[in-house]
């Protein structure tokens, strides 16, 4: 690992206009960085600002969102100064993102193969059609799809969720990005295929030496695949931990999350209810 | 394979049955209308000065003495043989009249639809893309005017300024008197006939005649297609796959046209077919204002002269066109939507 961060975010704020003319602050001063090849997990309950923080990084925030940051850098590139065109060139090429549910994130009227080929066509317009197709098939093989040629000609509604998410991984890893953000990549999948899909993604990321930001609300799952975990609560990062030191968590919210994990040795007592305190949402509330 | 063919033919069978039932319903409707309107077809033929003898003879000739169901059977079997009855006014079979007038309507409304599509779809896409910005406000204004201003008023205003005051376009009719009869009627469309014959002067004269009514119809079609395209694109642009396309690094044009519009095109097919149908039907007013020798004009003048066979024949044709357009859009739906295709094969 080199010392220069691949991603460097400081004091990120994202807000949305409210009906009453005020602003709803969804992300309030998030700072984090990611080294090359590092795997960072972000956990937190739904609505805590995980997706928005990563979408800001890729430059695909909702149109009416207002964003500000002291620093937003990718491999030394100042994303705050970059033109929309420059940011588009980065997307899909050097940084990409996997969304939650392939049922919605794949275009329903285009064949799966064509959607993967599009990723290549955008990045390497000089490639011949046959070569593009060959590479798309290679990508499907890389995500362990058994008869890739057949799958190329299927439409999204003809494949399972697990296969859809592998297609999504193939599409987003096609151009060997240095950063992959996976936003709850298995939440919409059958429990039986979750680990398999995550392992395939992890394998590809590791083999190609990419950095990973894995977003989830499942602390246990994230700590299995990542080096470091950020815990978000109400638009803020309340705790940052090394994955192998989860037991050292100090913030009550994180401890609550840990306590909620069911374990095999559990006594059969009902799981404790997660505690929340309004004070955690304030900067002073951080332990 | 055989199973596939079977399900396909079963589907085609259901389809044909639907069409047949719709057309039958249309025949029932026109038959009933023909019986309940307070117009005596016998009187329309013999005139009110005819003797009771003559009246009685024609009454029997028309089969009016027979029970209603027999009359209906005769009517339907006539329709099946292409017999729509005689027009009392032109003394010709209604079908020949309709075949003479229909091409002019088809020509006018097709050009109107093309204008509506070529301008309306991009306008709707732009309005959705720049939602709540000026292109959106402009398109909504255009659509609003299209919805609220009566077509005859806009037609008369257009004629008054563009023809009478400015003389930029030609007046009512399909051609100036001077150009009539030069080109042999082959397809029924003067534009196509004159272009085929290489008579460009005739062509441009016909063009200067058709442009105003076509623009007028096109405007209404644009208002409808533009508004519907806008709302369908607004829906599609919020979908997750659009975000995926952006995440891949696709250009905004690719995202909007290659992904979102490609999806919006599926319901748009129905919208365009509906618009075409309503142009064919709504041409009654425009054709009357512009003395356009089409079905609309024929229907209107037949109606004023109580020529029921002609009115009902025209209604049947318009209805059949609607059914046909619906069939066509159903078929296109299957071509565009892989999920619908599944049900076919
Ligand atoms: N498009 C949007 N419009 C308005 N508010 C939004 C929008 N997207 C997100 N938000 C707000 O931002 C908060 C955080 O959203 P998000 O980052 O998606 O949460 P998470 O991914 O952690 O579940 C949400 O609770 C919501 O209030
Ligand atoms: Mg989210």
PDB file of N, CA, C and O and ligand atoms in Angstrom, chain A residues 16 24 26-27 44-53 62 64 183-184 215, ligand 1:
ATOM      1  N   UNK A  16     -30.576  19.014   1.034  1.00  0.00           N
ATOM      2  CA  UNK A  16     -31.681  19.075   0.069  1.00  0.00           C
ATOM      3  C   UNK A  16     -32.643  20.187   0.457  1.00  0.00           C
ATOM      4  O   UNK A  16     -32.887  20.410   1.638  1.00  0.00           O
ATOM      5  N   UNK A  24     -32.551  20.541   4.273  1.00  0.00           N
ATOM      6  CA  UNK A  24     -32.434  19.319   5.056  1.00  0.00           C
ATOM      7  C   UNK A  24     -31.012  18.786   4.882  1.00  0.00           C
ATOM      8  O   UNK A  24     -30.615  18.406   3.788  1.00  0.00           O
ATOM      9  N   UNK A  26     -28.477  16.205   4.912  1.00  0.00           N
ATOM     10  CA  UNK A  26     -28.451  14.743   4.929  1.00  0.00           C
ATOM     11  C   UNK A  26     -27.064  14.225   5.298  1.00  0.00           C
ATOM     12  O   UNK A  26     -26.928  13.198   5.954  1.00  0.00           O
ATOM     13  N   UNK A  27     -26.019  14.925   4.846  1.00  0.00           N
ATOM     14  CA  UNK A  27     -24.642  14.559   5.200  1.00  0.00           C
ATOM     15  C   UNK A  27     -24.010  15.795   5.831  1.00  0.00           C
ATOM     16  O   UNK A  27     -24.045  16.878   5.246  1.00  0.00           O
ATOM     17  N   UNK A  44     -24.176   1.698   8.823  1.00  0.00           N
ATOM     18  CA  UNK A  44     -25.058   2.687   9.420  1.00  0.00           C
ATOM     19  C   UNK A  44     -26.461   2.372   8.968  1.00  0.00           C
ATOM     20  O   UNK A  44     -26.662   1.727   7.940  1.00  0.00           O
ATOM     21  N   UNK A  45     -27.421   2.850   9.744  1.00  0.00           N
ATOM     22  CA  UNK A  45     -28.799   2.488   9.403  1.00  0.00           C
ATOM     23  C   UNK A  45     -29.247   3.253   8.156  1.00  0.00           C
ATOM     24  O   UNK A  45     -28.578   4.188   7.698  1.00  0.00           O
ATOM     25  N   UNK A  46     -30.355   2.840   7.624  1.00  0.00           N
ATOM     26  CA  UNK A  46     -30.838   3.445   6.389  1.00  0.00           C
ATOM     27  C   UNK A  46     -31.175   4.918   6.620  1.00  0.00           C
ATOM     28  O   UNK A  46     -31.730   5.277   7.656  1.00  0.00           O
ATOM     29  N   UNK A  47     -30.759   5.766   5.690  1.00  0.00           N
ATOM     30  CA  UNK A  47     -30.985   7.194   5.829  1.00  0.00           C
ATOM     31  C   UNK A  47     -29.855   7.935   6.521  1.00  0.00           C
ATOM     32  O   UNK A  47     -29.926   9.138   6.732  1.00  0.00           O
ATOM     33  N   UNK A  48     -28.774   7.211   6.840  1.00  0.00           N
ATOM     34  CA  UNK A  48     -27.691   7.871   7.576  1.00  0.00           C
ATOM     35  C   UNK A  48     -26.721   8.606   6.649  1.00  0.00           C
ATOM     36  O   UNK A  48     -25.795   9.256   7.119  1.00  0.00           O
ATOM     37  N   UNK A  49     -26.916   8.506   5.334  1.00  0.00           N
ATOM     38  CA  UNK A  49     -26.090   9.276   4.407  1.00  0.00           C
ATOM     39  C   UNK A  49     -24.982   8.488   3.734  1.00  0.00           C
ATOM     40  O   UNK A  49     -24.096   9.070   3.111  1.00  0.00           O
ATOM     41  N   UNK A  50     -25.037   7.166   3.804  1.00  0.00           N
ATOM     42  CA  UNK A  50     -23.986   6.338   3.204  1.00  0.00           C
ATOM     43  C   UNK A  50     -23.976   6.472   1.684  1.00  0.00           C
ATOM     44  O   UNK A  50     -22.936   6.730   1.071  1.00  0.00           O
ATOM     45  N   UNK A  51     -25.149   6.304   1.077  1.00  0.00           N
ATOM     46  CA  UNK A  51     -25.217   6.362  -0.388  1.00  0.00           C
ATOM     47  C   UNK A  51     -24.826   7.740  -0.897  1.00  0.00           C
ATOM     48  O   UNK A  51     -24.068   7.865  -1.864  1.00  0.00           O
ATOM     49  N   UNK A  52     -25.344   8.771  -0.271  1.00  0.00           N
ATOM     50  CA  UNK A  52     -25.067  10.129  -0.743  1.00  0.00           C
ATOM     51  C   UNK A  52     -23.575  10.426  -0.706  1.00  0.00           C
ATOM     52  O   UNK A  52     -23.026  11.014  -1.644  1.00  0.00           O
ATOM     53  N   UNK A  53     -22.891  10.006   0.385  1.00  0.00           N
ATOM     54  CA  UNK A  53     -21.462  10.283   0.498  1.00  0.00           C
ATOM     55  C   UNK A  53     -20.699   9.672  -0.672  1.00  0.00           C
ATOM     56  O   UNK A  53     -19.806  10.300  -1.245  1.00  0.00           O
ATOM     57  N   UNK A  62     -28.194  13.529  -6.751  1.00  0.00           N
ATOM     58  CA  UNK A  62     -29.449  14.022  -7.322  1.00  0.00           C
ATOM     59  C   UNK A  62     -29.298  15.502  -7.688  1.00  0.00           C
ATOM     60  O   UNK A  62     -28.539  16.234  -7.048  1.00  0.00           O
ATOM     61  N   UNK A  64     -31.029  18.206  -7.436  1.00  0.00           N
ATOM     62  CA  UNK A  64     -31.361  19.302  -6.531  1.00  0.00           C
ATOM     63  C   UNK A  64     -30.537  19.271  -5.245  1.00  0.00           C
ATOM     64  O   UNK A  64     -30.763  20.090  -4.359  1.00  0.00           O
ATOM     65  N   UNK A 183     -22.696  -0.289  -3.203  1.00  0.00           N
ATOM     66  CA  UNK A 183     -23.700   0.271  -2.299  1.00  0.00           C
ATOM     67  C   UNK A 183     -24.747  -0.791  -1.963  1.00  0.00           C
ATOM     68  O   UNK A 183     -25.662  -1.025  -2.737  1.00  0.00           O
ATOM     69  N   UNK A 184     -24.610  -1.420  -0.837  1.00  0.00           N
ATOM     70  CA  UNK A 184     -25.491  -2.503  -0.402  1.00  0.00           C
ATOM     71  C   UNK A 184     -25.697  -3.524  -1.519  1.00  0.00           C
ATOM     72  O   UNK A 184     -26.829  -3.786  -1.929  1.00  0.00           O
ATOM     73  N   UNK A 215     -20.581  -0.557   1.177  1.00  0.00           N
ATOM     74  CA  UNK A 215     -21.609   0.038   2.023  1.00  0.00           C
ATOM     75  C   UNK A 215     -22.618  -1.023   2.417  1.00  0.00           C
ATOM     76  O   UNK A 215     -23.034  -1.827   1.585  1.00  0.00           O
TER      77      UNK A 215
HETATM   78  N1  LIG C   1     -33.090  12.565  -3.792  1.00  0.00           N
HETATM   79  C1  LIG C   1     -33.232  12.989  -2.525  1.00  0.00           C
HETATM   80  N2  LIG C   1     -34.054  14.018  -2.239  1.00  0.00           N
HETATM   81  C2  LIG C   1     -34.212  14.454  -0.974  1.00  0.00           C
HETATM   82  N3  LIG C   1     -33.613  13.902   0.067  1.00  0.00           N
HETATM   83  C3  LIG C   1     -32.795  12.861  -0.137  1.00  0.00           C
HETATM   84  C4  LIG C   1     -32.565  12.342  -1.445  1.00  0.00           C
HETATM   85  N4  LIG C   1     -31.706  11.302  -1.348  1.00  0.00           N
HETATM   86  C5  LIG C   1     -31.417  11.182  -0.041  1.00  0.00           C
HETATM   87  N5  LIG C   1     -32.058  12.112   0.689  1.00  0.00           N
HETATM   88  C6  LIG C   1     -31.973  12.305   2.137  1.00  0.00           C
HETATM   89  O1  LIG C   1     -30.690  11.954   2.560  1.00  0.00           O
HETATM   90  C7  LIG C   1     -30.740  11.007   3.592  1.00  0.00           C
HETATM   91  C8  LIG C   1     -29.594  10.036   3.433  1.00  0.00           C
HETATM   92  O2  LIG C   1     -29.795   9.300   2.245  1.00  0.00           O
HETATM   93  P1  LIG C   1     -28.849   8.098   1.806  1.00  0.00           P
HETATM   94  O3  LIG C   1     -27.452   8.575   1.642  1.00  0.00           O
HETATM   95  O4  LIG C   1     -29.476   7.485   0.611  1.00  0.00           O
HETATM   96  O5  LIG C   1     -28.943   7.117   3.057  1.00  0.00           O
HETATM   97  P2  LIG C   1     -28.401   5.642   3.182  1.00  0.00           P
HETATM   98  O6  LIG C   1     -27.745   5.255   1.914  1.00  0.00           O
HETATM   99  O7  LIG C   1     -27.455   5.679   4.345  1.00  0.00           O
HETATM  100  O8  LIG C   1     -29.590   4.791   3.502  1.00  0.00           O
HETATM  101  C9  LIG C   1     -32.098  10.356   3.492  1.00  0.00           C
HETATM  102  O9  LIG C   1     -32.601  10.021   4.729  1.00  0.00           O
HETATM  103  C10 LIG C   1     -32.936  11.426   2.881  1.00  0.00           C
HETATM  104  O10 LIG C   1     -33.513  12.212   3.895  1.00  0.00           O
END
